[in-house]
PDB file of C-alpha atoms in Angstrom:
ATOM      1  CA  UNK A 240      -0.296   0.162   0.323  1.00  0.00           C
ATOM      2  CA  UNK A 241       1.155   3.553  -0.603  1.00  0.00           C
ATOM      3  CA  UNK A 242       2.425   5.171   2.262  1.00  0.00           C
ATOM      4  CA  UNK A 243       1.337   8.655   1.469  1.00  0.00           C
ATOM      5  CA  UNK A 244      -2.040   7.266   0.991  1.00  0.00           C
ATOM      6  CA  UNK A 245      -2.082   5.176   3.912  1.00  0.00           C
ATOM      7  CA  UNK A 246      -1.169   9.076   5.954  1.00  0.00           C
ATOM      8  CA  UNK A 247      -3.906  10.322   4.241  1.00  0.00           C
ATOM      9  CA  UNK A 248      -6.546   8.019   5.723  1.00  0.00           C
ATOM     10  CA  UNK A 249      -5.160   8.554   8.973  1.00  0.00           C
ATOM     11  CA  UNK A 250      -4.910  12.128   9.314  1.00  0.00           C
ATOM     12  CA  UNK A 251      -8.558  12.296   7.649  1.00  0.00           C
ATOM     13  CA  UNK A 252      -9.817   9.853   9.706  1.00  0.00           C
ATOM     14  CA  UNK A 253      -8.139  12.023  12.801  1.00  0.00           C
ATOM     15  CA  UNK A 254      -9.740  14.929  10.729  1.00  0.00           C
ATOM     16  CA  UNK A 255     -13.396  13.172  10.650  1.00  0.00           C
ATOM     17  CA  UNK A 256     -13.392  12.513  14.325  1.00  0.00           C
ATOM     18  CA  UNK A 257     -13.781  15.925  15.261  1.00  0.00           C
ATOM     19  CA  UNK A 258     -16.402  15.928  13.400  1.00  0.00           C
ATOM     20  CA  UNK A 259     -17.928  12.872  14.731  1.00  0.00           C
ATOM     21  CA  UNK A 260     -17.392  14.079  18.291  1.00  0.00           C
ATOM     22  CA  UNK A 261     -19.328  16.881  17.512  1.00  0.00           C
ATOM     23  CA  UNK A 262     -22.305  15.450  16.129  1.00  0.00           C
ATOM     24  CA  UNK A 263     -22.032  12.444  19.028  1.00  0.00           C
ATOM     25  CA  UNK A 264     -21.790  15.287  21.770  1.00  0.00           C
ATOM     26  CA  UNK A 265     -24.690  17.605  20.496  1.00  0.00           C
ATOM     27  CA  UNK A 266     -27.448  14.997  18.676  1.00  0.00           C
ATOM     28  CA  UNK A 267     -26.368  11.318  21.144  1.00  0.00           C
ATOM     29  CA  UNK A 268     -24.911  12.876  24.772  1.00  0.00           C
ATOM     30  CA  UNK A 269     -27.400  15.996  25.163  1.00  0.00           C
ATOM     31  CA  UNK A 270     -29.513  13.968  23.262  1.00  0.00           C
ATOM     32  CA  UNK A 271     -31.324  10.512  23.826  1.00  0.00           C
ATOM     33  CA  UNK A 272     -28.254   9.461  25.825  1.00  0.00           C
ATOM     34  CA  UNK A 273     -28.269  12.539  27.946  1.00  0.00           C
ATOM     35  CA  UNK A 274     -28.744  10.167  30.980  1.00  0.00           C
ATOM     36  CA  UNK A 275     -25.370   8.864  30.231  1.00  0.00           C
ATOM     37  CA  UNK A 276     -23.623  12.783  29.733  1.00  0.00           C
ATOM     38  CA  UNK A 277     -25.652  14.603  32.473  1.00  0.00           C
ATOM     39  CA  UNK A 278     -23.360  13.308  35.243  1.00  0.00           C
ATOM     40  CA  UNK A 279     -20.487  15.728  33.162  1.00  0.00           C
ATOM     41  CA  UNK A 280     -22.580  18.822  33.404  1.00  0.00           C
ATOM     42  CA  UNK A 281     -23.522  18.019  36.970  1.00  0.00           C
ATOM     43  CA  UNK A 282     -21.308  15.829  39.075  1.00  0.00           C
ATOM     44  CA  UNK A 283     -24.015  14.014  41.478  1.00  0.00           C
ATOM     45  CA  UNK A 284     -21.730  11.422  42.495  1.00  0.00           C
ATOM     46  CA  UNK A 285     -17.873  11.092  44.022  1.00  0.00           C
ATOM     47  CA  UNK A 286     -16.400   8.834  41.429  1.00  0.00           C
ATOM     48  CA  UNK A 287     -13.547   9.917  39.397  1.00  0.00           C
ATOM     49  CA  UNK A 288     -15.543   7.654  36.874  1.00  0.00           C
ATOM     50  CA  UNK A 289     -18.031   9.167  35.692  1.00  0.00           C
ATOM     51  CA  UNK A 290     -20.940   7.483  33.104  1.00  0.00           C
ATOM     52  CA  UNK A 291     -20.033   9.917  30.511  1.00  0.00           C
ATOM     53  CA  UNK A 292     -16.546   7.791  29.988  1.00  0.00           C
ATOM     54  CA  UNK A 293     -18.573   4.975  28.754  1.00  0.00           C
ATOM     55  CA  UNK A 294     -18.461   7.391  24.800  1.00  0.00           C
ATOM     56  CA  UNK A 295     -14.849   7.013  25.708  1.00  0.00           C
ATOM     57  CA  UNK A 296     -15.341   3.449  25.470  1.00  0.00           C
ATOM     58  CA  UNK A 297     -17.402   2.637  22.518  1.00  0.00           C
ATOM     59  CA  UNK A 298     -14.689   4.769  20.490  1.00  0.00           C
ATOM     60  CA  UNK A 299     -12.656   2.578  21.493  1.00  0.00           C
ATOM     61  CA  UNK A 300     -14.276  -0.120  20.353  1.00  0.00           C
ATOM     62  CA  UNK A 301     -14.578   1.187  16.954  1.00  0.00           C
ATOM     63  CA  UNK A 302     -10.695   1.557  17.343  1.00  0.00           C
ATOM     64  CA  UNK A 303     -10.292  -1.968  18.159  1.00  0.00           C
ATOM     65  CA  UNK A 304     -12.559  -3.333  15.821  1.00  0.00           C
ATOM     66  CA  UNK A 305     -10.413  -1.619  12.825  1.00  0.00           C
ATOM     67  CA  UNK A 306      -7.534  -3.009  14.112  1.00  0.00           C
ATOM     68  CA  UNK A 307      -9.058  -6.689  14.183  1.00  0.00           C
ATOM     69  CA  UNK A 308     -10.507  -5.923  10.526  1.00  0.00           C
ATOM     70  CA  UNK A 309      -7.079  -4.905   9.451  1.00  0.00           C
ATOM     71  CA  UNK A 310      -5.504  -8.025  11.133  1.00  0.00           C
ATOM     72  CA  UNK A 311      -7.913 -11.075  10.806  1.00  0.00           C
ATOM     73  CA  UNK A 312     -10.033  -9.942   7.680  1.00  0.00           C
ATOM     74  CA  UNK A 313      -7.715  -8.473   5.562  1.00  0.00           C
ATOM     75  CA  UNK A 314      -8.945  -5.015   5.694  1.00  0.00           C
ATOM     76  CA  UNK A 315      -5.725  -2.936   5.187  1.00  0.00           C
ATOM     77  CA  UNK A 316      -7.705   0.656   5.797  1.00  0.00           C
ATOM     78  CA  UNK A 317      -8.376  -0.493   9.144  1.00  0.00           C
ATOM     79  CA  UNK A 318      -5.094  -0.274  10.697  1.00  0.00           C
ATOM     80  CA  UNK A 319      -4.354   3.769   9.357  1.00  0.00           C
ATOM     81  CA  UNK A 320      -8.550   4.296  10.200  1.00  0.00           C
ATOM     82  CA  UNK A 321      -8.087   2.528  13.988  1.00  0.00           C
ATOM     83  CA  UNK A 322      -4.794   4.634  14.453  1.00  0.00           C
ATOM     84  CA  UNK A 323      -6.746   7.972  13.283  1.00  0.00           C
ATOM     85  CA  UNK A 324      -9.498   6.991  15.629  1.00  0.00           C
ATOM     86  CA  UNK A 325      -6.625   6.353  18.485  1.00  0.00           C
ATOM     87  CA  UNK A 326      -4.765   9.549  17.806  1.00  0.00           C
ATOM     88  CA  UNK A 327      -8.035  11.545  18.056  1.00  0.00           C
ATOM     89  CA  UNK A 328      -9.127   9.354  21.350  1.00  0.00           C
ATOM     90  CA  UNK A 329      -5.626  10.316  23.181  1.00  0.00           C
ATOM     91  CA  UNK A 330      -5.602  13.981  21.807  1.00  0.00           C
ATOM     92  CA  UNK A 331      -8.869  14.748  22.876  1.00  0.00           C
ATOM     93  CA  UNK A 332      -7.997  13.028  26.121  1.00  0.00           C
ATOM     94  CA  UNK A 333      -4.968  15.307  26.765  1.00  0.00           C
ATOM     95  CA  UNK A 334      -7.560  18.479  25.882  1.00  0.00           C
ATOM     96  CA  UNK A 335     -10.420  17.291  27.697  1.00  0.00           C
ATOM     97  CA  UNK A 336      -9.730  15.698  30.588  1.00  0.00           C
ATOM     98  CA  UNK A 337      -5.920  16.352  31.266  1.00  0.00           C
ATOM     99  CA  UNK A 338      -6.139  20.183  30.849  1.00  0.00           C
ATOM    100  CA  UNK A 339      -9.590  21.425  30.774  1.00  0.00           C
ATOM    101  CA  UNK A 340     -11.058  19.376  33.230  1.00  0.00           C
ATOM    102  CA  UNK A 341      -7.732  18.843  35.681  1.00  0.00           C
ATOM    103  CA  UNK A 342      -8.774  14.780  36.158  1.00  0.00           C
ATOM    104  CA  UNK A 343      -4.865  14.552  36.464  1.00  0.00           C
ATOM    105  CA  UNK A 344      -2.665  17.646  37.335  1.00  0.00           C
ATOM    106  CA  UNK A 345      -0.645  18.237  34.608  1.00  0.00           C
ATOM    107  CA  UNK A 346      -0.557  21.255  31.999  1.00  0.00           C
ATOM    108  CA  UNK A 347      -1.899  23.491  34.425  1.00  0.00           C
ATOM    109  CA  UNK A 348       0.247  26.692  33.403  1.00  0.00           C
ATOM    110  CA  UNK A 349      -0.462  26.128  29.468  1.00  0.00           C
ATOM    111  CA  UNK A 350      -1.767  29.991  28.647  1.00  0.00           C
ATOM    112  CA  UNK A 351      -0.823  30.240  25.039  1.00  0.00           C
ATOM    113  CA  UNK A 352      -3.444  31.233  22.494  1.00  0.00           C
ATOM    114  CA  UNK A 353      -4.809  27.943  21.434  1.00  0.00           C
ATOM    115  CA  UNK A 354      -5.349  26.789  24.956  1.00  0.00           C
ATOM    116  CA  UNK A 355      -6.967  30.258  26.110  1.00  0.00           C
ATOM    117  CA  UNK A 356      -9.606  29.944  23.316  1.00  0.00           C
ATOM    118  CA  UNK A 357     -10.093  25.885  24.390  1.00  0.00           C
ATOM    119  CA  UNK A 358     -10.861  26.998  27.411  1.00  0.00           C
ATOM    120  CA  UNK A 359     -13.215  29.968  26.908  1.00  0.00           C
ATOM    121  CA  UNK A 360     -15.009  27.674  24.469  1.00  0.00           C
ATOM    122  CA  UNK A 361     -15.531  24.403  26.899  1.00  0.00           C
ATOM    123  CA  UNK A 362     -16.276  26.880  29.659  1.00  0.00           C
ATOM    124  CA  UNK A 363     -19.780  28.189  27.800  1.00  0.00           C
ATOM    125  CA  UNK A 364     -20.049  24.807  27.243  1.00  0.00           C
ATOM    126  CA  UNK A 365     -20.807  24.039  30.610  1.00  0.00           C
ATOM    127  CA  UNK A 366     -22.569  26.934  31.703  1.00  0.00           C
ATOM    128  CA  UNK A 367     -25.885  25.194  30.416  1.00  0.00           C
ATOM    129  CA  UNK A 368     -26.471  22.671  33.189  1.00  0.00           C
ATOM    130  CA  UNK A 369     -29.131  20.743  31.125  1.00  0.00           C
ATOM    131  CA  UNK A 370     -29.405  18.920  27.905  1.00  0.00           C
ATOM    132  CA  UNK A 371     -30.957  21.999  25.477  1.00  0.00           C
ATOM    133  CA  UNK A 372     -29.763  25.489  25.012  1.00  0.00           C
ATOM    134  CA  UNK A 373     -25.569  24.375  24.402  1.00  0.00           C
ATOM    135  CA  UNK A 374     -23.139  25.573  22.322  1.00  0.00           C
ATOM    136  CA  UNK A 375     -19.860  24.604  21.584  1.00  0.00           C
ATOM    137  CA  UNK A 376     -20.021  20.727  20.954  1.00  0.00           C
ATOM    138  CA  UNK A 377     -16.724  20.386  19.270  1.00  0.00           C
ATOM    139  CA  UNK A 378     -13.286  20.111  21.256  1.00  0.00           C
ATOM    140  CA  UNK A 379     -10.097  20.552  19.354  1.00  0.00           C
ATOM    141  CA  UNK A 380     -11.482  22.912  16.992  1.00  0.00           C
ATOM    142  CA  UNK A 381     -13.834  25.923  18.268  1.00  0.00           C
ATOM    143  CA  UNK A 382     -15.582  28.712  16.587  1.00  0.00           C
ATOM    144  CA  UNK A 383     -13.115  31.432  15.969  1.00  0.00           C
ATOM    145  CA  UNK A 384     -14.631  33.504  17.929  1.00  0.00           C
ATOM    146  CA  UNK A 385     -13.234  32.149  21.179  1.00  0.00           C
ATOM    147  CA  UNK A 386      -9.655  32.458  20.232  1.00  0.00           C
ATOM    148  CA  UNK A 387     -10.058  36.636  20.378  1.00  0.00           C
ATOM    149  CA  UNK A 388      -9.249  38.469  23.429  1.00  0.00           C
TER     150      UNK A 388
END
């Protein structure tokens, strides 16, 4: 398989995952599976684990399914697609869970223009405690207005 094509599929999958995260967040998490997501907006327990974390497990399973398809069924695109989903999951975890929500105390001093924009957009998203009237459903590419001073 052509290496450039393989890399394009991986990068394309990563980019498509931002749309998938936005779509899933807006129409699934703030829709019919709000029961799993609501503890992320209004913590109603003392656990480090949130019901919202089941969405991470879903995308991990999709990524693993792609790896299985590549390894055992000859689906050559399964590897770059699975890696693209995995890479997006790592980026999402680093930005959302570690940087923004400080589930691990890392990256506390990040204060560049991107970090400030991401924080602003996520703060606006979390000002709504209910499932309705939400905004800023994406993660890595929020609207440009949040990057302005």
